[in-house]
């Protein structure tokens, strides 16, 4: 789960990190009122995306009048960053924060190192909006310091980081305290990322978190009911949000073939084989091992509600999942919503005969597939034939 910069800063602040003051504004008047208080200030679009600075989502205002004009332009605009895709993200809220005189920008983050089963602090003296470029062209300028997931952060690990960033004296102490805050937040709230970019040294020698990004591990959210209220469903793909309510593993993609599959591995393989035959999947969808008829129905309705979908490929290997349950869900959804696009079905495994009977009795027009490759080929053909891009 992603959250906004202002929420990440509040959380980090509660853990003792040096975050600047700020106010959230949903209207031009609120933005102007905050600017009145701060004077020279920065207005920052609150959307779940980085790269806002380069895209015009972070702007400096010299005074309240300028802030009013900037807020008028930013609120309601669609911000297109290198992370949002061409449709951009609607700006509903701004963070108004006092402008800071920056002397130097650093990159600092804490994330998981799954290979080594530990946390890792990632640090670079080349922070700011060019960090991705640095990662590509000068990976040696980005340091990685492992931290035990069990014991947590140790001071000497912080000394390695201050060496990389070239911070000494009071700033070194502040950095170590910040790293302690970031790693505690990471471990206590089951984060997958705590990122400060940029961490800045101001001209008067203060260390400040100018930007903040915190992402939580969805699989651990049940342990943190307090985090639920930080969720902003406006920022999420509405179909992915619906899928999450039914506990479906669903990722929306841009192709024309809707896929309904059980098991993440089979779902991946299904996407691969569709591409192998020259098509593009419209989604990744794993209904899971023990889906009910209602869950399958919800999944199928998600596929039907995507106007880019030109054909649906149901690819089920019934193990724990029973083919008849899948068939009942598909039939119920097709009855409820109607289906005017080709439906290709490959069923195999537990209760396969019963599943096929249910589909046959439904009078739905179904293109039966012998096996996975046959199904994928037929789905690609059908999608091209119904006017999808096919490729
Ligand atoms: P992002 O582009 O979405 O990561 O947004 P950031 O919050 O990181 O802002 C982008 C850039 O704007 C930062 O790297 C800074 O260089 C600049 N910036 C943001 N706030 C201030 C500020 O108060 N003073 C100055 N001088 N620069 C700022
Ligand atoms: Mn940033």
PDB file of C-alpha atoms in Angstrom, residues 60-283:
ATOM      1  CA  UNK A  60       8.078  27.501  -5.527  1.00  0.00           C
ATOM      2  CA  UNK A  61       5.916  30.493  -4.565  1.00  0.00           C
ATOM      3  CA  UNK A  62       7.514  33.758  -3.367  1.00  0.00           C
ATOM      4  CA  UNK A  63       4.354  34.876  -1.547  1.00  0.00           C
ATOM      5  CA  UNK A  64       0.687  34.101  -0.931  1.00  0.00           C
ATOM      6  CA  UNK A  65      -0.453  35.670  -4.227  1.00  0.00           C
ATOM      7  CA  UNK A  66       1.880  33.473  -6.199  1.00  0.00           C
ATOM      8  CA  UNK A  67       0.832  30.456  -4.138  1.00  0.00           C
ATOM      9  CA  UNK A  68      -2.816  31.214  -4.962  1.00  0.00           C
ATOM     10  CA  UNK A  69      -2.057  31.311  -8.688  1.00  0.00           C
ATOM     11  CA  UNK A  70       0.017  28.112  -8.585  1.00  0.00           C
ATOM     12  CA  UNK A  71      -2.608  26.271  -6.510  1.00  0.00           C
ATOM     13  CA  UNK A  72      -5.247  27.340  -9.048  1.00  0.00           C
ATOM     14  CA  UNK A  73      -3.222  25.707 -11.814  1.00  0.00           C
ATOM     15  CA  UNK A  74      -2.205  22.571  -9.925  1.00  0.00           C
ATOM     16  CA  UNK A  75      -5.456  21.587  -8.210  1.00  0.00           C
ATOM     17  CA  UNK A  76      -7.571  19.619 -10.656  1.00  0.00           C
ATOM     18  CA  UNK A  77      -4.777  19.105 -13.178  1.00  0.00           C
ATOM     19  CA  UNK A  78      -3.665  15.675 -14.327  1.00  0.00           C
ATOM     20  CA  UNK A  79      -0.027  15.284 -13.441  1.00  0.00           C
ATOM     21  CA  UNK A  80       1.877  13.098 -15.885  1.00  0.00           C
ATOM     22  CA  UNK A  81       5.144  11.827 -14.444  1.00  0.00           C
ATOM     23  CA  UNK A  82       7.467   9.119 -15.697  1.00  0.00           C
ATOM     24  CA  UNK A  83       5.671   6.816 -13.231  1.00  0.00           C
ATOM     25  CA  UNK A  84       1.983   7.543 -13.912  1.00  0.00           C
ATOM     26  CA  UNK A  85       1.550   6.518 -17.549  1.00  0.00           C
ATOM     27  CA  UNK A  86       0.090   8.845 -20.193  1.00  0.00           C
ATOM     28  CA  UNK A  87      -3.242   9.293 -18.399  1.00  0.00           C
ATOM     29  CA  UNK A  88      -1.550  10.975 -15.433  1.00  0.00           C
ATOM     30  CA  UNK A  89      -3.007  11.396 -11.955  1.00  0.00           C
ATOM     31  CA  UNK A  90      -5.626  13.897 -10.859  1.00  0.00           C
ATOM     32  CA  UNK A  91      -4.250  16.371  -8.296  1.00  0.00           C
ATOM     33  CA  UNK A  92      -6.779  16.665  -5.474  1.00  0.00           C
ATOM     34  CA  UNK A  93      -4.538  17.897  -2.687  1.00  0.00           C
ATOM     35  CA  UNK A  94      -1.397  19.989  -2.273  1.00  0.00           C
ATOM     36  CA  UNK A  95       1.186  20.044   0.477  1.00  0.00           C
ATOM     37  CA  UNK A  96       2.228  23.621   1.264  1.00  0.00           C
ATOM     38  CA  UNK A  97       5.565  23.761   3.052  1.00  0.00           C
ATOM     39  CA  UNK A  98       8.077  26.533   3.820  1.00  0.00           C
ATOM     40  CA  UNK A  99      10.789  26.876   1.160  1.00  0.00           C
ATOM     41  CA  UNK A 100      14.196  25.676   2.260  1.00  0.00           C
ATOM     42  CA  UNK A 101      17.598  26.969   1.082  1.00  0.00           C
ATOM     43  CA  UNK A 102      19.268  23.778  -0.064  1.00  0.00           C
ATOM     44  CA  UNK A 103      23.038  23.367   0.036  1.00  0.00           C
ATOM     45  CA  UNK A 104      23.243  19.664  -0.805  1.00  0.00           C
ATOM     46  CA  UNK A 105      20.803  16.853  -1.683  1.00  0.00           C
ATOM     47  CA  UNK A 106      21.264  13.210  -0.615  1.00  0.00           C
ATOM     48  CA  UNK A 107      19.416   9.978  -1.322  1.00  0.00           C
ATOM     49  CA  UNK A 108      18.559   7.724   1.622  1.00  0.00           C
ATOM     50  CA  UNK A 109      16.263   4.721   1.848  1.00  0.00           C
ATOM     51  CA  UNK A 110      15.573   1.528   3.757  1.00  0.00           C
ATOM     52  CA  UNK A 111      14.178  -1.486   1.954  1.00  0.00           C
ATOM     53  CA  UNK A 112      14.251  -5.294   2.097  1.00  0.00           C
ATOM     54  CA  UNK A 113      17.078  -7.397   0.705  1.00  0.00           C
ATOM     55  CA  UNK A 114      15.194 -10.620   0.081  1.00  0.00           C
ATOM     56  CA  UNK A 115      18.198 -12.532  -1.202  1.00  0.00           C
ATOM     57  CA  UNK A 116      20.154 -11.981   2.008  1.00  0.00           C
ATOM     58  CA  UNK A 117      17.108 -11.942   4.307  1.00  0.00           C
ATOM     59  CA  UNK A 118      17.937  -8.574   5.842  1.00  0.00           C
ATOM     60  CA  UNK A 119      17.171  -4.875   5.539  1.00  0.00           C
ATOM     61  CA  UNK A 120      19.405  -2.647   3.507  1.00  0.00           C
ATOM     62  CA  UNK A 121      20.147   1.059   3.781  1.00  0.00           C
ATOM     63  CA  UNK A 122      20.706   2.578   0.346  1.00  0.00           C
ATOM     64  CA  UNK A 123      22.558   5.903   0.351  1.00  0.00           C
ATOM     65  CA  UNK A 124      24.034   8.281  -2.174  1.00  0.00           C
ATOM     66  CA  UNK A 125      25.615  11.719  -2.031  1.00  0.00           C
ATOM     67  CA  UNK A 126      24.002  12.354  -5.430  1.00  0.00           C
ATOM     68  CA  UNK A 127      20.402  12.652  -4.241  1.00  0.00           C
ATOM     69  CA  UNK A 128      17.493  14.493  -5.828  1.00  0.00           C
ATOM     70  CA  UNK A 129      15.592  14.101  -9.044  1.00  0.00           C
ATOM     71  CA  UNK A 130      18.496  12.560 -10.997  1.00  0.00           C
ATOM     72  CA  UNK A 131      18.935   9.489  -8.770  1.00  0.00           C
ATOM     73  CA  UNK A 132      17.601   7.059 -11.410  1.00  0.00           C
ATOM     74  CA  UNK A 133      20.122   8.460 -13.891  1.00  0.00           C
ATOM     75  CA  UNK A 134      22.905   7.996 -11.305  1.00  0.00           C
ATOM     76  CA  UNK A 135      21.778   4.403 -10.719  1.00  0.00           C
ATOM     77  CA  UNK A 136      22.105   3.746 -14.447  1.00  0.00           C
ATOM     78  CA  UNK A 137      25.337   5.576 -15.212  1.00  0.00           C
ATOM     79  CA  UNK A 138      27.251   5.500 -11.902  1.00  0.00           C
ATOM     80  CA  UNK A 139      25.988   2.607  -9.781  1.00  0.00           C
ATOM     81  CA  UNK A 140      29.188   2.789  -7.727  1.00  0.00           C
ATOM     82  CA  UNK A 141      27.976   6.115  -6.286  1.00  0.00           C
ATOM     83  CA  UNK A 142      25.130   4.317  -4.543  1.00  0.00           C
ATOM     84  CA  UNK A 143      26.111   2.482  -1.364  1.00  0.00           C
ATOM     85  CA  UNK A 144      24.274  -0.420   0.249  1.00  0.00           C
ATOM     86  CA  UNK A 145      24.663  -1.130   3.958  1.00  0.00           C
ATOM     87  CA  UNK A 146      22.952  -4.299   5.264  1.00  0.00           C
ATOM     88  CA  UNK A 147      21.023  -4.191   8.552  1.00  0.00           C
ATOM     89  CA  UNK A 148      19.851  -7.246  10.488  1.00  0.00           C
ATOM     90  CA  UNK A 149      16.090  -7.772  10.218  1.00  0.00           C
ATOM     91  CA  UNK A 150      16.135  -9.391  13.672  1.00  0.00           C
ATOM     92  CA  UNK A 151      18.380  -7.070  15.666  1.00  0.00           C
ATOM     93  CA  UNK A 152      17.693  -3.824  13.809  1.00  0.00           C
ATOM     94  CA  UNK A 153      19.920  -0.862  13.147  1.00  0.00           C
ATOM     95  CA  UNK A 154      23.301  -0.438  14.874  1.00  0.00           C
ATOM     96  CA  UNK A 155      25.203   2.802  15.280  1.00  0.00           C
ATOM     97  CA  UNK A 156      28.295   1.566  13.428  1.00  0.00           C
ATOM     98  CA  UNK A 157      26.153   0.886  10.371  1.00  0.00           C
ATOM     99  CA  UNK A 158      25.210   4.553  10.527  1.00  0.00           C
ATOM    100  CA  UNK A 159      28.875   5.533  10.574  1.00  0.00           C
ATOM    101  CA  UNK A 160      29.322   3.718   7.262  1.00  0.00           C
ATOM    102  CA  UNK A 161      26.441   5.742   5.820  1.00  0.00           C
ATOM    103  CA  UNK A 162      27.738   9.079   7.123  1.00  0.00           C
ATOM    104  CA  UNK A 163      31.073   8.236   5.502  1.00  0.00           C
ATOM    105  CA  UNK A 164      29.338   7.701   2.158  1.00  0.00           C
ATOM    106  CA  UNK A 165      27.395  10.967   2.454  1.00  0.00           C
ATOM    107  CA  UNK A 166      30.343  12.935   3.826  1.00  0.00           C
ATOM    108  CA  UNK A 167      28.478  14.115   6.933  1.00  0.00           C
ATOM    109  CA  UNK A 168      30.394  14.902  10.117  1.00  0.00           C
ATOM    110  CA  UNK A 169      29.893  16.329  13.619  1.00  0.00           C
ATOM    111  CA  UNK A 170      26.299  17.276  14.527  1.00  0.00           C
ATOM    112  CA  UNK A 171      25.070  16.281  11.056  1.00  0.00           C
ATOM    113  CA  UNK A 172      26.522  12.797  11.508  1.00  0.00           C
ATOM    114  CA  UNK A 173      24.645  12.415  14.801  1.00  0.00           C
ATOM    115  CA  UNK A 174      21.441  13.690  13.167  1.00  0.00           C
ATOM    116  CA  UNK A 175      21.892  11.199  10.323  1.00  0.00           C
ATOM    117  CA  UNK A 176      22.337   8.272  12.725  1.00  0.00           C
ATOM    118  CA  UNK A 177      19.234   9.296  14.639  1.00  0.00           C
ATOM    119  CA  UNK A 178      17.327   9.561  11.327  1.00  0.00           C
ATOM    120  CA  UNK A 179      18.465   6.084  10.278  1.00  0.00           C
ATOM    121  CA  UNK A 180      17.305   4.773  13.634  1.00  0.00           C
ATOM    122  CA  UNK A 181      13.868   6.351  13.011  1.00  0.00           C
ATOM    123  CA  UNK A 182      13.636   5.014   9.452  1.00  0.00           C
ATOM    124  CA  UNK A 183      14.601   1.440  10.369  1.00  0.00           C
ATOM    125  CA  UNK A 184      12.284   1.388  13.422  1.00  0.00           C
ATOM    126  CA  UNK A 185       9.388   2.593  11.277  1.00  0.00           C
ATOM    127  CA  UNK A 186      10.281   0.012   8.640  1.00  0.00           C
ATOM    128  CA  UNK A 187      10.324  -2.887  11.073  1.00  0.00           C
ATOM    129  CA  UNK A 188       7.453  -1.892  13.343  1.00  0.00           C
ATOM    130  CA  UNK A 189       4.987  -1.091  10.540  1.00  0.00           C
ATOM    131  CA  UNK A 190       6.045  -3.839   8.113  1.00  0.00           C
ATOM    132  CA  UNK A 191       7.103  -1.458   5.364  1.00  0.00           C
ATOM    133  CA  UNK A 192       8.525  -2.434   2.018  1.00  0.00           C
ATOM    134  CA  UNK A 193      10.154   0.967   1.469  1.00  0.00           C
ATOM    135  CA  UNK A 194      11.043   4.051   3.527  1.00  0.00           C
ATOM    136  CA  UNK A 195      12.663   6.559   1.203  1.00  0.00           C
ATOM    137  CA  UNK A 196      13.894  10.118   1.698  1.00  0.00           C
ATOM    138  CA  UNK A 197      14.826  11.752  -1.605  1.00  0.00           C
ATOM    139  CA  UNK A 198      16.088  14.283  -1.176  1.00  0.00           C
ATOM    140  CA  UNK A 199      17.443  14.423   2.325  1.00  0.00           C
ATOM    141  CA  UNK A 200      18.944  17.898   2.326  1.00  0.00           C
ATOM    142  CA  UNK A 201      21.599  19.836   4.124  1.00  0.00           C
ATOM    143  CA  UNK A 202      20.372  23.436   4.309  1.00  0.00           C
ATOM    144  CA  UNK A 203      22.621  26.473   3.923  1.00  0.00           C
ATOM    145  CA  UNK A 204      22.348  26.987   7.699  1.00  0.00           C
ATOM    146  CA  UNK A 205      23.558  23.455   8.347  1.00  0.00           C
ATOM    147  CA  UNK A 206      20.329  21.591   9.164  1.00  0.00           C
ATOM    148  CA  UNK A 207      19.531  18.100   7.946  1.00  0.00           C
ATOM    149  CA  UNK A 208      15.894  17.903   6.697  1.00  0.00           C
ATOM    150  CA  UNK A 209      13.728  15.268   4.989  1.00  0.00           C
ATOM    151  CA  UNK A 210      12.468  17.340   2.056  1.00  0.00           C
ATOM    152  CA  UNK A 211      10.537  14.460   0.466  1.00  0.00           C
ATOM    153  CA  UNK A 212       9.359  11.143   1.895  1.00  0.00           C
ATOM    154  CA  UNK A 213       7.899   7.958   0.517  1.00  0.00           C
ATOM    155  CA  UNK A 214       6.644   5.072   2.648  1.00  0.00           C
ATOM    156  CA  UNK A 215       5.163   1.861   1.220  1.00  0.00           C
ATOM    157  CA  UNK A 216       3.682  -0.961   3.299  1.00  0.00           C
ATOM    158  CA  UNK A 217       3.708  -4.690   2.672  1.00  0.00           C
ATOM    159  CA  UNK A 218       0.087  -5.543   1.808  1.00  0.00           C
ATOM    160  CA  UNK A 219       0.467  -9.038   3.230  1.00  0.00           C
ATOM    161  CA  UNK A 220       1.157  -7.611   6.682  1.00  0.00           C
ATOM    162  CA  UNK A 221      -1.523  -4.904   6.697  1.00  0.00           C
ATOM    163  CA  UNK A 222      -3.834  -7.062   8.794  1.00  0.00           C
ATOM    164  CA  UNK A 223      -1.409  -6.534  11.668  1.00  0.00           C
ATOM    165  CA  UNK A 224      -1.790  -2.758  11.462  1.00  0.00           C
ATOM    166  CA  UNK A 225      -5.418  -1.667  11.644  1.00  0.00           C
ATOM    167  CA  UNK A 226      -4.177   1.865  12.412  1.00  0.00           C
ATOM    168  CA  UNK A 227      -2.695   2.132   8.913  1.00  0.00           C
ATOM    169  CA  UNK A 228      -6.021   1.481   7.177  1.00  0.00           C
ATOM    170  CA  UNK A 229      -7.090   5.102   7.480  1.00  0.00           C
ATOM    171  CA  UNK A 230      -4.024   6.197   5.500  1.00  0.00           C
ATOM    172  CA  UNK A 231      -5.318   4.410   2.424  1.00  0.00           C
ATOM    173  CA  UNK A 232      -6.468   6.763  -0.363  1.00  0.00           C
ATOM    174  CA  UNK A 233      -8.615   4.716  -2.719  1.00  0.00           C
ATOM    175  CA  UNK A 234      -8.871   7.710  -5.104  1.00  0.00           C
ATOM    176  CA  UNK A 235      -5.256   6.998  -6.015  1.00  0.00           C
ATOM    177  CA  UNK A 236      -5.785   3.354  -6.816  1.00  0.00           C
ATOM    178  CA  UNK A 237      -6.902   1.729 -10.043  1.00  0.00           C
ATOM    179  CA  UNK A 238     -10.654   1.258  -9.284  1.00  0.00           C
ATOM    180  CA  UNK A 239     -10.587  -2.274 -10.679  1.00  0.00           C
ATOM    181  CA  UNK A 240      -7.555  -3.239  -8.613  1.00  0.00           C
ATOM    182  CA  UNK A 241      -9.346  -1.803  -5.573  1.00  0.00           C
ATOM    183  CA  UNK A 242     -12.457  -3.891  -6.285  1.00  0.00           C
ATOM    184  CA  UNK A 243     -10.252  -6.932  -6.726  1.00  0.00           C
ATOM    185  CA  UNK A 244      -8.629  -6.326  -3.354  1.00  0.00           C
ATOM    186  CA  UNK A 245     -12.058  -6.279  -1.684  1.00  0.00           C
ATOM    187  CA  UNK A 246     -12.569  -9.818  -2.985  1.00  0.00           C
ATOM    188  CA  UNK A 247      -9.039 -10.781  -2.050  1.00  0.00           C
ATOM    189  CA  UNK A 248      -8.116 -11.433  -5.677  1.00  0.00           C
ATOM    190  CA  UNK A 249      -4.559 -11.064  -6.962  1.00  0.00           C
ATOM    191  CA  UNK A 250      -5.269  -8.720  -9.846  1.00  0.00           C
ATOM    192  CA  UNK A 251      -3.054  -6.376 -11.834  1.00  0.00           C
ATOM    193  CA  UNK A 252      -4.552  -4.316 -14.608  1.00  0.00           C
ATOM    194  CA  UNK A 253      -2.533  -4.241 -17.869  1.00  0.00           C
ATOM    195  CA  UNK A 254      -3.019  -2.647 -21.249  1.00  0.00           C
ATOM    196  CA  UNK A 255      -3.608  -5.614 -23.611  1.00  0.00           C
ATOM    197  CA  UNK A 256      -6.817  -7.054 -25.065  1.00  0.00           C
ATOM    198  CA  UNK A 257      -7.060 -10.575 -23.625  1.00  0.00           C
ATOM    199  CA  UNK A 258      -8.642 -10.945 -20.206  1.00  0.00           C
ATOM    200  CA  UNK A 259      -7.216 -13.860 -18.217  1.00  0.00           C
ATOM    201  CA  UNK A 260      -8.876 -15.793 -15.403  1.00  0.00           C
ATOM    202  CA  UNK A 261      -6.432 -18.249 -13.906  1.00  0.00           C
ATOM    203  CA  UNK A 262      -5.860 -20.086 -10.633  1.00  0.00           C
ATOM    204  CA  UNK A 263      -2.398 -19.915  -9.110  1.00  0.00           C
ATOM    205  CA  UNK A 264       0.172 -17.162  -9.588  1.00  0.00           C
ATOM    206  CA  UNK A 265       2.595 -19.415 -11.474  1.00  0.00           C
ATOM    207  CA  UNK A 266      -0.044 -20.544 -13.965  1.00  0.00           C
ATOM    208  CA  UNK A 267      -1.201 -16.915 -14.311  1.00  0.00           C
ATOM    209  CA  UNK A 268       2.353 -15.855 -15.225  1.00  0.00           C
ATOM    210  CA  UNK A 269       2.718 -18.742 -17.649  1.00  0.00           C
ATOM    211  CA  UNK A 270      -0.626 -17.814 -19.227  1.00  0.00           C
ATOM    212  CA  UNK A 271       0.554 -14.242 -19.818  1.00  0.00           C
ATOM    213  CA  UNK A 272       3.781 -15.565 -21.341  1.00  0.00           C
ATOM    214  CA  UNK A 273       2.053 -17.952 -23.693  1.00  0.00           C
ATOM    215  CA  UNK A 274      -0.399 -15.278 -24.854  1.00  0.00           C
ATOM    216  CA  UNK A 275       2.573 -13.102 -25.744  1.00  0.00           C
ATOM    217  CA  UNK A 276       4.255 -16.060 -27.381  1.00  0.00           C
ATOM    218  CA  UNK A 277       1.335 -16.287 -29.792  1.00  0.00           C
ATOM    219  CA  UNK A 278       1.484 -12.564 -30.510  1.00  0.00           C
ATOM    220  CA  UNK A 279      -1.190 -11.251 -28.122  1.00  0.00           C
ATOM    221  CA  UNK A 280      -1.161  -8.970 -25.090  1.00  0.00           C
ATOM    222  CA  UNK A 281      -2.824  -9.858 -21.769  1.00  0.00           C
ATOM    223  CA  UNK A 282      -5.246  -7.278 -20.337  1.00  0.00           C
ATOM    224  CA  UNK A 283      -4.472  -8.341 -16.807  1.00  0.00           C
TER     225      UNK A 283
END
